[in-house]
Short mmCIF file of C-alpha atoms in Angstrom, two decimals:
data_model
loop_
_atom_site.label_atom_id
_atom_site.label_comp_id
_atom_site.label_asym_id
_atom_site.label_seq_id
_atom_site.Cartn_x
_atom_site.Cartn_y
_atom_site.Cartn_z
CA MET A 1 0.10 0.12 -0.11
CA THR A 2 3.00 2.25 0.05
CA ASP A 3 2.06 3.30 -3.60
CA TYR A 4 0.24 6.00 -2.08
CA SER A 5 2.53 7.56 0.20
CA THR A 6 3.28 11.19 0.83
CA ALA A 7 6.40 13.07 0.47
CA TYR A 8 4.72 15.52 2.89
CA ALA A 9 5.88 13.41 6.15
CA ASN A 10 8.15 13.76 8.87
CA ASN A 11 7.78 9.75 9.45
CA ILE A 12 6.34 6.63 8.55
CA PHE A 13 3.25 7.29 11.26
CA GLU A 14 2.17 10.42 8.97
CA GLN A 15 1.86 8.27 5.74
CA PRO A 16 -1.70 7.96 4.52
CA TRP A 17 -1.30 4.00 4.32
CA TRP A 18 -0.12 4.06 8.10
CA LEU A 19 -3.06 5.87 9.04
CA ASP A 20 -5.53 3.81 7.02
CA ILE A 21 -4.50 0.87 9.15
CA VAL A 22 -4.42 2.50 12.86
CA ALA A 23 -7.41 4.96 11.99
CA PRO A 24 -9.57 3.52 9.19
CA GLY A 25 -11.65 6.62 8.14
CA SER A 26 -10.75 8.45 11.14
CA TRP A 27 -8.12 10.60 10.02
CA LYS A 28 -7.76 14.06 8.08
CA GLU A 29 -4.98 16.25 6.88
CA THR A 30 -4.85 20.04 6.47
CA VAL A 31 -2.45 21.48 4.30
CA SER A 32 -0.80 24.99 3.74
CA ARG A 33 0.31 26.20 0.32
CA GLY A 34 2.61 28.79 -0.35
CA LYS A 35 2.14 31.55 -3.16
CA ASP A 36 3.25 29.17 -6.03
CA GLY A 37 0.61 26.85 -4.85
CA LYS A 38 2.81 24.09 -3.79
CA VAL A 39 2.45 22.45 -0.43
CA GLN A 40 4.59 23.86 2.29
CA ALA A 41 3.32 22.41 5.25
CA ARG A 42 0.78 19.59 6.25
CA ALA A 43 -0.75 18.20 9.33
CA VAL A 44 -2.41 15.22 9.99
CA PHE A 45 -4.67 14.47 12.92
CA VAL A 46 -7.20 11.42 13.96
CA HIS A 47 -10.79 12.17 15.50
CA ASP A 48 -14.11 10.85 16.28
CA HIS A 49 -16.06 13.91 15.62
CA LYS A 50 -15.81 15.03 19.38
CA LYS A 51 -12.03 14.89 19.96
CA VAL A 52 -8.46 14.55 18.32
CA PHE A 53 -6.52 11.88 19.92
CA MET A 54 -3.42 9.61 18.96
CA PRO A 55 -4.13 6.17 17.62
CA GLU A 56 -2.59 3.16 18.90
CA PHE A 57 1.20 2.22 17.99
CA THR A 58 1.66 5.68 16.65
CA GLN A 59 4.23 7.72 18.19
CA THR A 60 3.87 11.09 16.86
CA LEU A 61 1.72 12.87 14.38
CA GLY A 62 3.34 16.20 13.83
CA ILE A 63 3.47 18.78 11.22
CA TRP A 64 5.57 18.38 8.09
CA MET A 65 7.16 21.84 6.78
CA ASP A 66 9.31 22.54 3.58
CA SER A 67 12.74 23.43 4.47
CA THR A 68 12.37 27.02 3.60
CA LEU A 69 9.97 27.16 6.81
CA GLN A 70 12.71 25.64 9.29
CA ALA A 71 14.57 28.87 10.15
CA ASP A 72 11.74 31.42 9.69
CA TYR A 73 9.81 31.54 13.05
CA GLY A 74 7.43 34.29 12.01
CA ARG A 75 6.39 31.96 8.95
CA GLN A 76 6.25 28.98 10.78
CA LYS A 77 3.91 30.52 13.35
CA THR A 78 1.36 32.05 10.75
CA VAL A 79 1.22 28.51 8.85
CA ILE A 80 0.55 26.57 12.19
CA TYR A 81 -2.13 29.08 13.03
CA GLU A 82 -3.69 27.95 9.42
CA LEU A 83 -3.16 24.24 9.73
CA PHE A 84 -4.88 24.35 13.13
CA GLU A 85 -7.88 26.40 12.08
CA GLU A 86 -10.11 23.11 11.67
CA ILE A 87 -8.22 21.18 14.74
CA ASN A 88 -9.12 23.72 17.14
CA THR A 89 -12.90 23.42 16.60
CA TYR A 90 -12.73 20.06 18.47
CA ARG A 91 -13.67 19.73 22.24
CA ASP A 92 -10.94 17.71 23.31
CA ILE A 93 -7.38 17.50 21.60
CA SER A 94 -4.30 15.63 22.39
CA PHE A 95 -1.37 14.69 19.88
CA HIS A 96 2.34 14.12 20.10
CA LEU A 97 4.49 16.60 17.76
CA ALA A 98 7.45 15.01 16.05
CA PRO A 99 10.82 15.77 17.29
CA GLU A 100 11.50 17.69 14.13
CA ASN A 101 8.64 20.29 15.45
CA LYS A 102 11.00 22.36 17.67
CA TYR A 103 9.16 25.83 17.37
CA ILE A 104 6.30 25.26 19.88
CA LEU A 105 5.49 28.58 21.14
CA PRO A 106 2.29 28.97 18.96
CA PHE A 107 0.53 25.95 20.70
CA ARG A 108 1.25 27.71 23.84
CA TRP A 109 -0.56 30.73 22.55
CA MET A 110 -3.42 29.03 21.06
CA GLY A 111 -4.05 27.59 24.67
CA TYR A 112 -2.58 24.24 24.74
CA SER A 113 -0.57 22.39 27.41
CA LEU A 114 2.72 21.33 26.58
CA GLU A 115 4.48 18.31 28.27
CA PRO A 116 7.90 16.96 27.21
CA ARG A 117 8.14 13.20 26.39
CA PHE A 118 11.81 11.59 25.57
CA THR A 119 12.72 8.73 22.91
CA TYR A 120 16.62 7.57 22.55
CA ARG A 121 17.95 7.76 19.08
CA LEU A 122 21.24 6.59 17.37
CA TYR A 123 22.78 8.43 14.83
CA GLY A 124 25.71 7.25 12.24
CA LEU A 125 24.52 3.76 12.11
CA LEU A 126 27.06 2.83 9.30
CA ASP A 127 29.82 2.85 11.81
CA ALA A 128 28.69 -0.11 13.99
CA ASP A 129 31.77 -0.40 15.66
CA SER A 130 31.39 2.94 17.18
CA LEU A 131 27.93 2.49 18.06
CA TYR A 132 28.76 -0.72 20.12
CA ALA A 133 31.63 0.72 22.12
CA GLY A 134 29.16 3.24 22.98
CA PHE A 135 26.80 0.39 24.48
CA ASN A 136 27.38 0.30 28.47
CA LYS A 137 28.88 -2.83 29.68
CA THR A 138 25.21 -4.26 30.81
CA ALA A 139 24.44 -4.22 27.47
CA LYS A 140 27.73 -5.63 26.10
CA LYS A 141 27.25 -8.50 28.56
CA ASN A 142 23.99 -9.41 27.76
CA ILE A 143 24.55 -9.45 24.17
CA LYS A 144 27.79 -11.72 24.56
CA SER A 145 25.59 -13.86 26.79
CA ALA A 146 22.85 -14.32 24.47
CA LYS A 147 25.09 -15.20 21.40
CA ASN A 148 26.23 -18.49 23.33
CA LYS A 149 22.54 -19.25 23.99
CA VAL A 150 20.27 -18.10 20.94
CA ALA A 151 19.99 -17.67 17.37
CA ILE A 152 18.38 -14.73 15.55
CA HIS A 153 15.49 -15.53 13.48
CA ARG A 154 13.95 -13.06 10.79
CA GLU A 155 10.93 -14.81 9.14
CA THR A 156 7.66 -13.35 10.78
CA ASP A 157 6.44 -15.48 13.23
CA MET A 158 2.86 -13.90 14.37
CA ASP A 159 1.88 -16.74 17.00
CA ALA A 160 5.27 -15.98 19.01
CA LEU A 161 4.89 -12.07 18.59
CA LEU A 162 1.41 -12.01 19.99
CA GLY A 163 1.99 -14.75 22.48
CA LEU A 164 5.20 -13.24 24.05
CA LEU A 165 3.21 -9.93 24.17
CA ASP A 166 0.28 -11.75 26.32
CA LYS A 167 3.16 -13.26 28.40
CA THR A 168 4.86 -9.70 29.08
CA PHE A 169 1.75 -8.71 30.68
CA GLU A 170 0.92 -12.06 32.47
CA ALA A 171 3.79 -11.35 34.30
CA GLN A 172 2.56 -7.97 35.56
CA ASN A 173 -0.96 -9.91 36.50
CA ARG A 174 -2.42 -7.80 33.79
CA LYS A 175 -4.47 -8.72 30.61
CA ASN A 176 -2.63 -7.52 27.34
CA PRO A 177 -4.86 -4.40 26.28
CA MET A 178 -3.08 -4.34 22.90
CA ASN A 179 -5.03 -4.58 19.81
CA LYS A 180 -4.08 -7.89 18.19
CA ASP A 181 -6.13 -7.32 15.14
CA MET A 182 -4.32 -4.12 14.61
CA ILE A 183 -0.98 -5.54 15.45
CA GLN A 184 -1.61 -8.43 12.80
CA LYS A 185 -2.63 -5.66 10.17
CA ILE A 186 0.32 -3.52 10.84
CA VAL A 187 2.80 -6.53 10.36
CA GLU A 188 1.33 -7.77 7.31
CA THR A 189 1.04 -4.44 5.36
CA CYS A 190 4.88 -3.52 6.54
CA ASP A 191 5.85 -6.91 5.40
CA GLN A 192 4.22 -6.82 2.26
CA ASN A 193 5.80 -3.38 1.47
CA GLY A 194 9.31 -3.72 2.70
CA ALA A 195 8.47 -1.31 5.63
CA GLY A 196 8.98 -3.79 8.74
CA GLN A 197 10.98 -6.33 10.06
CA TYR A 198 10.51 -9.32 12.57
CA LEU A 199 13.20 -10.75 14.74
CA ASP A 200 13.19 -13.24 17.34
CA ALA A 201 16.16 -15.26 19.16
CA ARG A 202 15.33 -19.01 19.88
CA ASP A 203 17.57 -21.67 21.38
CA ALA A 204 18.45 -25.09 19.97
CA ASP A 205 15.38 -26.50 21.45
CA GLY A 206 12.99 -24.00 19.58
CA ASN A 207 12.14 -21.72 22.60
CA ILE A 208 11.89 -18.28 21.60
CA HIS A 209 13.34 -15.90 24.46
CA SER A 210 12.43 -12.55 22.98
CA CYS A 211 11.26 -11.00 19.78
CA ALA A 212 10.70 -7.49 18.42
CA TYR A 213 9.22 -5.87 15.32
CA PHE A 214 10.53 -2.88 13.81
CA VAL A 215 8.97 -0.54 11.37
CA PHE A 216 10.90 1.79 9.11
CA ASP A 217 11.21 4.40 5.97
CA GLU A 218 14.03 5.98 4.50
CA LYS A 219 14.95 8.25 7.33
CA THR A 220 14.08 6.15 10.59
CA TRP A 221 13.76 2.57 11.81
CA TYR A 222 11.61 2.25 14.75
CA TYR A 223 11.49 -0.48 17.58
CA LEU A 224 7.62 -0.42 17.60
CA PHE A 225 7.14 -3.56 20.06
CA GLY A 226 8.75 -6.33 21.69
CA ALA A 227 8.65 -8.81 24.17
CA SER A 228 10.61 -11.67 26.21
CA HIS A 229 9.47 -14.86 27.92
CA PRO A 230 9.49 -14.47 31.36
CA ASP A 231 11.32 -17.56 31.82
CA TYR A 232 14.39 -16.61 29.95
CA LYS A 233 14.50 -12.82 30.78
CA SER A 234 17.98 -13.59 32.14
CA SER A 235 19.42 -14.92 28.79
CA GLY A 236 20.04 -11.23 27.17
CA ALA A 237 18.30 -12.15 24.07
CA GLN A 238 16.12 -9.03 24.47
CA SER A 239 19.42 -7.16 23.98
CA LEU A 240 20.68 -9.18 21.12
CA VAL A 241 17.54 -8.77 19.40
CA ILE A 242 17.72 -5.08 19.39
CA TRP A 243 21.66 -5.06 18.39
CA GLU A 244 20.45 -7.18 15.46
CA GLY A 245 18.03 -4.72 14.64
CA ILE A 246 20.25 -1.64 14.78
CA GLN A 247 22.46 -3.32 12.54
CA MET A 248 20.04 -4.05 9.86
CA ALA A 249 18.81 -0.34 10.29
CA SER A 250 22.12 0.50 9.03
CA LYS A 251 20.97 -0.64 5.62
CA LYS A 252 17.80 0.93 5.36
CA SER A 253 17.67 4.30 7.63
CA GLY A 254 20.15 6.73 8.93
CA ILE A 255 18.36 6.98 12.71
CA PHE A 256 17.53 4.06 15.12
CA ASP A 257 14.61 5.28 17.11
CA PHE A 258 13.76 3.21 20.49
CA GLU A 259 10.35 4.80 20.07
CA GLY A 260 10.93 6.03 23.84
CA SER A 261 8.96 5.31 26.88
CA MET A 262 8.18 7.36 30.07
CA ILE A 263 8.33 4.14 32.44
CA GLU A 264 11.53 4.25 34.37
CA GLY A 265 12.46 0.66 34.20
CA ILE A 266 12.08 0.65 30.15
CA GLU A 267 13.75 4.24 29.90
CA ASN A 268 16.85 2.38 31.84
CA PHE A 269 16.90 -0.45 29.61
CA PHE A 270 16.91 1.78 26.11
CA ARG A 271 19.71 4.23 27.77
CA GLN A 272 22.10 1.20 27.97
CA PHE A 273 22.30 1.26 23.89
CA GLY A 274 24.26 4.74 24.43
CA GLY A 275 21.52 6.69 22.33
CA GLU A 276 20.69 10.46 22.36
CA CYS A 277 18.17 11.40 24.57
CA VAL A 278 15.61 13.35 22.08
CA PRO A 279 12.77 15.07 23.53
CA TYR A 280 9.01 15.62 21.77
CA TYR A 281 6.17 17.33 22.89
CA ALA A 282 2.67 16.06 23.73
CA VAL A 283 0.02 18.84 22.95
CA ARG A 284 -3.25 18.92 24.97
CA LYS A 285 -6.26 20.93 25.28
CA ASN A 286 -9.28 19.69 27.30
CA GLY A 287 -11.98 20.62 29.38
CA PHE A 288 -11.90 20.92 32.96
CA LEU A 289 -13.18 17.29 33.68
CA LYS A 290 -10.80 15.57 31.14
CA GLU A 291 -7.70 17.67 32.51
CA MET A 292 -8.45 16.41 36.10
CA VAL A 293 -8.71 12.67 34.47
CA HIS A 294 -5.16 13.56 32.79
CA VAL A 295 -3.90 14.70 36.23
CA LEU A 296 -5.11 12.04 38.41
CA LYS A 297 -4.82 8.89 35.97
CA PRO A 298 -0.80 8.59 36.44
CA ARG A 299 -1.43 8.82 40.34
CA VAL A 300 -4.08 6.06 40.26
CA LYS A 301 -2.27 3.81 38.07
CA LYS A 302 0.67 3.78 40.69
CA LEU A 303 -1.65 3.33 43.51
CA ALA A 304 -2.70 0.41 41.52
CA GLY A 305 0.73 -0.92 41.08
CA TYR A 306 1.23 -0.31 37.29
CA LYS A 307 4.60 0.82 36.07
CA ILE A 308 4.54 4.77 34.85
#
């Protein structure tokens, strides 16, 4: 389906074919054109006629801007206001800007709340030796240990992927909340269109210790989701799977994005690979009750024992 991709996108998540998977019939785009009639900026958003929200498995939905706008904050401000004329008519609005969107003051002036979020990114993927040298000793130890226990397999195993995701949540005494039909559609579509890669690590007896699924475009390779079997978490297989993914990324993209997490334990794991901490922004405009729910939700989850 990548035959209807657009050049006006920061990343894979802003592509029409991706949005047709995660938000079929529920996404829209707004564009700004220059005096010459050419598209100079594009924003995409997902809605249910009442609110604007982030769809599942989608890290960001920012604003793509032509390079001529990047250094001109005055023009950027005008364009952002133009793009958000329609979006601002919704009652509740929540979305995540791509890291490329660095000029965020216009959102403050439009009445939005801004919350920084973080991901880790690796650059210079062609120099694998330098990347590996930047890993901390725990990551290197895990990779070395896993190489003696498991081998990497690249053929997509949907049953293994869904099964290990279930086991990851079971280990936390939780039911897997992820949309399995959507996961399957993402994997099938990305596999068919050369925009995704499955990896798993399995031992000589066929036991799968860890797996992951990555999606990518020419610019960035994303660690979309992964899981490990609770019985084999000490094997180091998850680190080996990610290292294999990083090496594969060097042949496709220029950046490896861990699709960061605000959960402390997960952030600590990603940080072991020596990436650069890259901020991006959650932008939100809600009514009073929705705002109170947003503020209280992390506290309630913490009291319930969820990792936040």
